[in-house]
Short mmCIF file of C-alpha atoms in Angstrom, two decimals:
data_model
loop_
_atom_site.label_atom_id
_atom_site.label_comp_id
_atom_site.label_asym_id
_atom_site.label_seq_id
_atom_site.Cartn_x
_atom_site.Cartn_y
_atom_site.Cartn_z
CA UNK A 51 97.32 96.36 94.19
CA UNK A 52 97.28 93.81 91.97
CA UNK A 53 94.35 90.65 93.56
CA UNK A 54 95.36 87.21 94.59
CA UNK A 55 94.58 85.35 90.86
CA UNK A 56 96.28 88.03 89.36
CA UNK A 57 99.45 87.92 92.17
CA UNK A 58 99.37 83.62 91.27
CA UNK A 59 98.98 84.12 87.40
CA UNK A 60 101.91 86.28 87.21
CA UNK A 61 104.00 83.92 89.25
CA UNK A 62 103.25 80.82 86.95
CA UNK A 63 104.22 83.16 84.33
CA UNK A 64 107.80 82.78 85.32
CA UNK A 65 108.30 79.02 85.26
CA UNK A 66 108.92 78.18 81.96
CA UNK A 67 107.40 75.14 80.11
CA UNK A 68 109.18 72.20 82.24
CA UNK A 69 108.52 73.72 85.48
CA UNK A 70 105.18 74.74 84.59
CA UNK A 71 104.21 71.07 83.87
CA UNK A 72 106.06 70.01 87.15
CA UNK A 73 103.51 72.41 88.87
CA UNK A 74 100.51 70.72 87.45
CA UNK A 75 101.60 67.51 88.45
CA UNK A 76 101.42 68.45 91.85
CA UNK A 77 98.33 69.42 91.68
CA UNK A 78 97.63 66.37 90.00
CA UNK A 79 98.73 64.55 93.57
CA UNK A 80 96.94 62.95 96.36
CA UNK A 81 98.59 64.32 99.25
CA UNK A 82 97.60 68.10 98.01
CA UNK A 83 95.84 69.82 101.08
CA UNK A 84 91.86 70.24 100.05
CA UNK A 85 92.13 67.38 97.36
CA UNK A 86 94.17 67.02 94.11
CA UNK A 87 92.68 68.75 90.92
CA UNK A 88 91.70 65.68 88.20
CA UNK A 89 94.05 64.88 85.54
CA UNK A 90 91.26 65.16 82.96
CA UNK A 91 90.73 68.66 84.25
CA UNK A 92 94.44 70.09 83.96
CA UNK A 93 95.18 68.14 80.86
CA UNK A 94 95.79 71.26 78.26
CA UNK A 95 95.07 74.06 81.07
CA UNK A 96 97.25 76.63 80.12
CA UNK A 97 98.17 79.28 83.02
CA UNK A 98 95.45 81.43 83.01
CA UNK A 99 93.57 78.11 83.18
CA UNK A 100 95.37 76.81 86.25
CA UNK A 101 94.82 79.60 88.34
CA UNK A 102 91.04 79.35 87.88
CA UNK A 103 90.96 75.96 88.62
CA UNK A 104 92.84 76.42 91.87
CA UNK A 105 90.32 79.23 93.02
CA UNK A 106 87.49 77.33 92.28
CA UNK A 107 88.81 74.08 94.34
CA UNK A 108 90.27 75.99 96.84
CA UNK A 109 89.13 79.70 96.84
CA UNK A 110 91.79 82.64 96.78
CA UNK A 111 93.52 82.03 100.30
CA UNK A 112 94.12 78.43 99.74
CA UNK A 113 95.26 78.71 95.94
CA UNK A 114 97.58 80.62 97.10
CA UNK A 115 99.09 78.38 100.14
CA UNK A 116 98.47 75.26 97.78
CA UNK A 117 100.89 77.09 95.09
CA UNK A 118 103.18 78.03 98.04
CA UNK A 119 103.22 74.22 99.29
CA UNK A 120 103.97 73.23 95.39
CA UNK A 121 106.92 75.87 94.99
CA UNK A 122 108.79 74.48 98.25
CA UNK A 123 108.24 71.13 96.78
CA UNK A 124 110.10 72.59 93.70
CA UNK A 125 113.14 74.00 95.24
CA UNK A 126 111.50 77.56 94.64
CA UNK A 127 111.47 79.71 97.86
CA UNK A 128 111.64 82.42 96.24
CA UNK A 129 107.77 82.31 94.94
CA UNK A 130 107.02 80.16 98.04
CA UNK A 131 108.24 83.03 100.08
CA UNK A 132 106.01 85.88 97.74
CA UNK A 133 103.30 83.94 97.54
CA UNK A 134 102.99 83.29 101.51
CA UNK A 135 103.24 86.68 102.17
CA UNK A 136 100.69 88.01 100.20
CA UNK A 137 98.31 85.17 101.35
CA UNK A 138 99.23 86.46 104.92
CA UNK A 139 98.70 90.32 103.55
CA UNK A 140 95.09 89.33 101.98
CA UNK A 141 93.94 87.61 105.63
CA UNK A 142 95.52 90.65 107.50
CA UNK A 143 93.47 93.02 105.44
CA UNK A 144 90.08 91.38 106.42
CA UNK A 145 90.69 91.65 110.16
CA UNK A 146 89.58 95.63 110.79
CA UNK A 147 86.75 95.10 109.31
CA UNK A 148 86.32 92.01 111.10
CA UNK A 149 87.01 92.83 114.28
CA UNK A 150 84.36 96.24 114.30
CA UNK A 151 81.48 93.45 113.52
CA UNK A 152 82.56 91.36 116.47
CA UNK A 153 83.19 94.53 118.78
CA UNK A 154 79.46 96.06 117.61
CA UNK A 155 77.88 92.78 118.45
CA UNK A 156 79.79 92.41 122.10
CA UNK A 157 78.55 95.96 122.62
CA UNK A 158 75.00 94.93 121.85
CA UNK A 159 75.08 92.35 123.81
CA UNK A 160 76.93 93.46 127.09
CA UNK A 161 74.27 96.51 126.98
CA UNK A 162 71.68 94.22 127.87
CA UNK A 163 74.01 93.50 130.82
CA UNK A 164 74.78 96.76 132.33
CA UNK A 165 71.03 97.32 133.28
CA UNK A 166 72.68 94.61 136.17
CA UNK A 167 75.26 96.64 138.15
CA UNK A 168 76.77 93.35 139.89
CA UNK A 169 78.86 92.63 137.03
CA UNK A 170 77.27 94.29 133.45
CA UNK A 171 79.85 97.64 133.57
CA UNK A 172 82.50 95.12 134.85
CA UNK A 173 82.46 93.13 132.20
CA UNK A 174 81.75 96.02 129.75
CA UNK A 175 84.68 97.74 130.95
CA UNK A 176 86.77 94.45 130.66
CA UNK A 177 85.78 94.16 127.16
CA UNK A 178 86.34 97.49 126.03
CA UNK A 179 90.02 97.00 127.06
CA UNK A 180 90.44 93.63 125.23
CA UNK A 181 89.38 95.67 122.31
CA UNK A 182 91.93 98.33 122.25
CA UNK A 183 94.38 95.54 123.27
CA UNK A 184 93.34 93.75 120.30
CA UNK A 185 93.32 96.82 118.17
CA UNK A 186 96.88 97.38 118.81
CA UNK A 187 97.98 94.00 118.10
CA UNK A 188 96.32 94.21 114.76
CA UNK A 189 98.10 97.21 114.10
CA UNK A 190 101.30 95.29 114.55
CA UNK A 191 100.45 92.22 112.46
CA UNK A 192 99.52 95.00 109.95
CA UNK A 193 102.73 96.93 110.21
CA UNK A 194 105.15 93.40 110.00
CA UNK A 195 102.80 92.17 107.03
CA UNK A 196 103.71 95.50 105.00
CA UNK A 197 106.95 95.19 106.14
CA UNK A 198 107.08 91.52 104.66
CA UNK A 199 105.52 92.81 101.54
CA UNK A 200 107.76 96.07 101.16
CA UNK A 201 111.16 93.86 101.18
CA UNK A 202 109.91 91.81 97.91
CA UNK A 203 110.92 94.76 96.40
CA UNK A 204 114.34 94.77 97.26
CA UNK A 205 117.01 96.12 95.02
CA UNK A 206 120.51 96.23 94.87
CA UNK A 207 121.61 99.77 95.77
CA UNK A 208 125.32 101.15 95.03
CA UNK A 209 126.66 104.74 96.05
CA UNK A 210 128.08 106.53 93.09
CA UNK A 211 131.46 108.33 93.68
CA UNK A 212 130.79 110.85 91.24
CA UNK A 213 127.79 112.37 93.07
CA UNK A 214 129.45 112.30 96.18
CA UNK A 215 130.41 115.62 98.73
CA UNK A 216 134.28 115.97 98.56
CA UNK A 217 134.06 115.43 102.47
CA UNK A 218 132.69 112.03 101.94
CA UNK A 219 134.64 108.73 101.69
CA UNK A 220 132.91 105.52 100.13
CA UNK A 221 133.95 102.22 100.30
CA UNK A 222 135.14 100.12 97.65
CA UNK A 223 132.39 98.47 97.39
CA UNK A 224 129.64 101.58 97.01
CA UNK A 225 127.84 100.14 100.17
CA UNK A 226 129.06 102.20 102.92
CA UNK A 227 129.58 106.41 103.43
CA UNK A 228 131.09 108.19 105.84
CA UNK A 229 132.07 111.96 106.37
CA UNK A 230 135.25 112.94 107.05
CA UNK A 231 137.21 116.33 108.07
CA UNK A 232 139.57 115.97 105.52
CA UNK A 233 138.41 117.38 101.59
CA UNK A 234 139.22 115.54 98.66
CA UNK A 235 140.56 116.95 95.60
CA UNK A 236 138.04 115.81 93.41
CA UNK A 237 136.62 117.05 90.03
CA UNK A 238 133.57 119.36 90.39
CA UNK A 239 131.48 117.90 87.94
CA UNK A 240 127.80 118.59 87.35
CA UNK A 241 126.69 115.77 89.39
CA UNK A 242 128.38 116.36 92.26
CA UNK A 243 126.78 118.18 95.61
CA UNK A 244 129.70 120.84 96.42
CA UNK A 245 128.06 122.36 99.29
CA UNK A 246 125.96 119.32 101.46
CA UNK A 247 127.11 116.48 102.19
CA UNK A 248 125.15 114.42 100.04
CA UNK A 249 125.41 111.44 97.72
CA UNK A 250 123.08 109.58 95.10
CA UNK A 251 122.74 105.78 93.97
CA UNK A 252 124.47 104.94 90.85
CA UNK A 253 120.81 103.29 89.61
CA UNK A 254 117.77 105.42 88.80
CA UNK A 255 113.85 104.13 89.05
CA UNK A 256 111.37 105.68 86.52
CA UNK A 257 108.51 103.21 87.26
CA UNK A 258 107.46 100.18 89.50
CA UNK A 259 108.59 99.84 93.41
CA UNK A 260 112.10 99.21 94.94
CA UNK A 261 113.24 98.88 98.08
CA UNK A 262 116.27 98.90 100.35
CA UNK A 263 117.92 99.04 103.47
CA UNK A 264 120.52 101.17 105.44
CA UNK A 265 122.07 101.05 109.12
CA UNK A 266 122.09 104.16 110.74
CA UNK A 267 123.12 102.61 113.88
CA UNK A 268 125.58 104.54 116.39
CA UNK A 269 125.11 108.07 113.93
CA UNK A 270 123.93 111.39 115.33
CA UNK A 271 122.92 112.67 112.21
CA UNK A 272 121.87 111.62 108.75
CA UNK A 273 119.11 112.08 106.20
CA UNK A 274 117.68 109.13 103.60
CA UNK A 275 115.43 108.72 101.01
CA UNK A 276 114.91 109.75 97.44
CA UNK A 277 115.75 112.90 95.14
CA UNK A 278 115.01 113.88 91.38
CA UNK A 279 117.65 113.74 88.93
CA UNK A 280 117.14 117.54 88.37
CA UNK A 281 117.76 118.22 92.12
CA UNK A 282 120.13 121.33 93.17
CA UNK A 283 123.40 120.33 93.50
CA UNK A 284 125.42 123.08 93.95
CA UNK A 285 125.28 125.18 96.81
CA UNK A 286 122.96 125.60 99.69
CA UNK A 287 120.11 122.63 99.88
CA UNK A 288 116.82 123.08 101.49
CA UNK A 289 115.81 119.20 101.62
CA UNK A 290 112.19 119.38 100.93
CA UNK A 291 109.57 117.53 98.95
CA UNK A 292 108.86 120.84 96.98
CA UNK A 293 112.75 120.81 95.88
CA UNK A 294 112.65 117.29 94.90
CA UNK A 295 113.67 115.65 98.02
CA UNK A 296 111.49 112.92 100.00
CA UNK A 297 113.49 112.30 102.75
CA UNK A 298 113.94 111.80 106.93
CA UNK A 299 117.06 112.52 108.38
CA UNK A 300 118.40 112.22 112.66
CA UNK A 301 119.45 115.69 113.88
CA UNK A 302 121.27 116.67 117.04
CA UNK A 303 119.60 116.00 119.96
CA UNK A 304 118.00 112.88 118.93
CA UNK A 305 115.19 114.71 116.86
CA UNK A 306 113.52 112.49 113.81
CA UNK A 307 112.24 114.91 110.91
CA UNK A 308 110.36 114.57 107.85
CA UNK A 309 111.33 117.68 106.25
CA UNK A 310 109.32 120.09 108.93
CA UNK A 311 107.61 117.15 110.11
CA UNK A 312 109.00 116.27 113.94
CA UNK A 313 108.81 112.03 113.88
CA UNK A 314 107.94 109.98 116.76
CA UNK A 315 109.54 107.09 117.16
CA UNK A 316 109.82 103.98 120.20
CA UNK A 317 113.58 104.00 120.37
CA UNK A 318 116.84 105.14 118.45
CA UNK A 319 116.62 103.93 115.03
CA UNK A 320 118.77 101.24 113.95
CA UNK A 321 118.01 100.25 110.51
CA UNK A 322 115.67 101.79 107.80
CA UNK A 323 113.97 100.45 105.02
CA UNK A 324 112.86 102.77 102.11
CA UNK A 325 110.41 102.10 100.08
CA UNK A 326 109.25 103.73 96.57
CA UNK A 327 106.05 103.36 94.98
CA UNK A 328 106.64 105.27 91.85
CA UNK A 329 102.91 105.05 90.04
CA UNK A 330 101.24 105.46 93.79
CA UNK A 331 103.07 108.47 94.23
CA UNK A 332 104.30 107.33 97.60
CA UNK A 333 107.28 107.10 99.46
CA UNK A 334 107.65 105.20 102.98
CA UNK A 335 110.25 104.40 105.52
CA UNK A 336 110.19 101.80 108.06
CA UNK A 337 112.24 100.77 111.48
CA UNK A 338 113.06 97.50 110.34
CA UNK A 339 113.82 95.98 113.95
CA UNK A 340 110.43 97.18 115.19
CA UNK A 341 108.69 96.26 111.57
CA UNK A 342 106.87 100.29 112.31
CA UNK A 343 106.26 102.77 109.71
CA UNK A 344 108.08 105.53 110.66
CA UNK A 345 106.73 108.42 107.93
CA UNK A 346 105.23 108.44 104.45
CA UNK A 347 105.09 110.80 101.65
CA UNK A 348 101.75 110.16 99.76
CA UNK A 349 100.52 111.75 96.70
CA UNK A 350 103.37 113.07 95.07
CA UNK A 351 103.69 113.81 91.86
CA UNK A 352 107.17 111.80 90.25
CA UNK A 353 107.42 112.95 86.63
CA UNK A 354 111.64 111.86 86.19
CA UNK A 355 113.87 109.85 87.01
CA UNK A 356 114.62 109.36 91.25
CA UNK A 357 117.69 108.26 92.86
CA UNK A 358 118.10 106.44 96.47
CA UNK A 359 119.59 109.76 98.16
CA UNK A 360 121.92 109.53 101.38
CA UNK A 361 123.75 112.19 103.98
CA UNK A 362 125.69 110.50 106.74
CA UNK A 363 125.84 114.14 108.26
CA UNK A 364 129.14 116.33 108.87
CA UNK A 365 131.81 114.88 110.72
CA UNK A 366 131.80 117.18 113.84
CA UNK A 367 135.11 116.06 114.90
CA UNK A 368 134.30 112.35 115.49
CA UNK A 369 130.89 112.23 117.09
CA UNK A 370 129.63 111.49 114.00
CA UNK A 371 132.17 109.32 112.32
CA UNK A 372 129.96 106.15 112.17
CA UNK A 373 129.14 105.39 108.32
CA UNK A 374 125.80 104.83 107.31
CA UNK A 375 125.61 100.95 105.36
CA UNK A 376 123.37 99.64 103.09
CA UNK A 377 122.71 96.48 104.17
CA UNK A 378 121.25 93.30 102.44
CA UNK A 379 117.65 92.52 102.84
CA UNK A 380 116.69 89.80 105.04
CA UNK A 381 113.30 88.04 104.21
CA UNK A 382 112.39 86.91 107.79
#
């Protein structure tokens, strides 16, 4: 993960001269929060120079809400927006740490207290649930913040007709699949799953992270994720990690799996967001009303080129009819 100068250097990188001047004279402004940066001092500063001058005056944390003031100032939510949430990602990533140093110290100091029965174990006890209270809260903030962070990757995702199961019917569009109980006469081709039914995204990723959401809403069975290019096609599929698939998928009953992994999860999915980290070898999905991981794959080995990979499930005569959509991401 790249640190906070680096996260601001590479977003001054993409304003180009004008803008990039327009930035410094921000700076350059009395009504900057923790004091304006002198003239004198930004006069020639080229990027790289910026950024240390804004971590000197205001450390990491507020360089990075100063250049998130600047860039709504500029009409430029966009790195506003990025720039916010990583400064609320570097705060959140303090707090476990944080929070054991506080709870050691209450502990040491409410020991000296339970020696007095009246109220010592009260109070001890009272504390101890605060903590896991507090705990669990912190676990949510966590969850939302890499949530937040996870949809800056968003891409725009497009089913490809050609890959798709002869029992499945796509809209116009490429955004929304559905099985049906009628087969098309369509060409088997070598892309093409003949037996599942499966479909890929029209894109490929070979590097970086991308992101994206689908509705799964009102379905009683469907898998998502990512496959290899190299993936079986034809024929029986065993879904699996060691056949090139890192997915999760609703089966009947109401039962969330992660290949042979049972999933746990607060209440009927809705919407999922999938997430690939191609260089971390990881692969995540989140319920993205409750902001919760659901699963990840860590540590895998990607060595060609992945696909976004969807199954709305078999039709079984209507109960099942619902499409899954991929939806646009909303930056809440």
């Amino acid at each position: 993960m790249t640190t906070a100068k680096e996260e601001l250097w590479k977003t001054l990188q993409e304003l180009n001269e004008k803008h990039f001047k327009e930035f410094q004279w921000f700076l350059k402004g009395s009504d900057v929060a923790g004091g304006h940066i002198a003239e004198a001092r930004l006069d020639g500063a080229d990027r790289q120079d910026t950024v240390d001058l804004m971590v000197q005056k205001y450390h990491c944390d507020g360089a990075l809400e100063t250049a998130a003031w600047i860039f709504e100032k500029m009409n430029r939510n966009d790195l506003s927006k990025r720039l916010r949430t990583r400064g609320e990602s570097e705060r959140l990533t303090g707090f476990p740490s944080n929070l054991k140093v506080v709870s050691t110290k209450l502990e040491q100091e409410l020991s000296i207290l339970v020696s007095q029965p009246s109220y010592g174990r009260v109070m001890l006890t009272t504390v101890n649930l605060l903590k896991g209270k507090l705990t669990q809260q912190m676990e949510t903030l966590l969850d939302k913040a890499k949530l937040s962070r996870a949809q800056q990757f968003a891409v725009d995702v497009t089913l490809d007709p050609n890959t798709a199961h002869p029992n499945l019917t796509l809209s116009h569009d490429g955004k929304q699949v559905y099985s049906s109980s009628v087969k098309q006469n369509l060409p088997d081709n070598p892309e093409r799953f003949d037996s599942a039914v499966n479909a890929l995204g029209k894109h490929s990723f070979s590097s970086g992270r991308f992101y994206y959401e689908v509705q799964v809403e009102g379905k009683t069975s469907w898998d998502l994720g990512v496959a290899r290019e190299s993936v079986n096609r034809k024929g029986s599929i065993n879904a699996s990690p060691e056949n090139g698939f890192w997915t999760i998928g609703l089966r009947t009953g109401g039962i969330y799996k992660a290949s042979t992994v049972h999933l746990s999860v607060k209440s009927p999915l809705k919407k999922v967001g999938v997430l690939l980290d191609y260089e971390k070898g990881l692969v995540s999905f989140f319920d993205v009303d409750c902001a919760e991981i659901i699963h990840s794959f860590k540590d895998c080995s990607f060595k060609e080129k992945l696909y976004p990979f969807f199954s709305p499930g078999t039709h079984r005569d209507g109960q099942n009819s619902r499409p899954l959509i991929i939806c646009p991401v909303s930056h809440d």
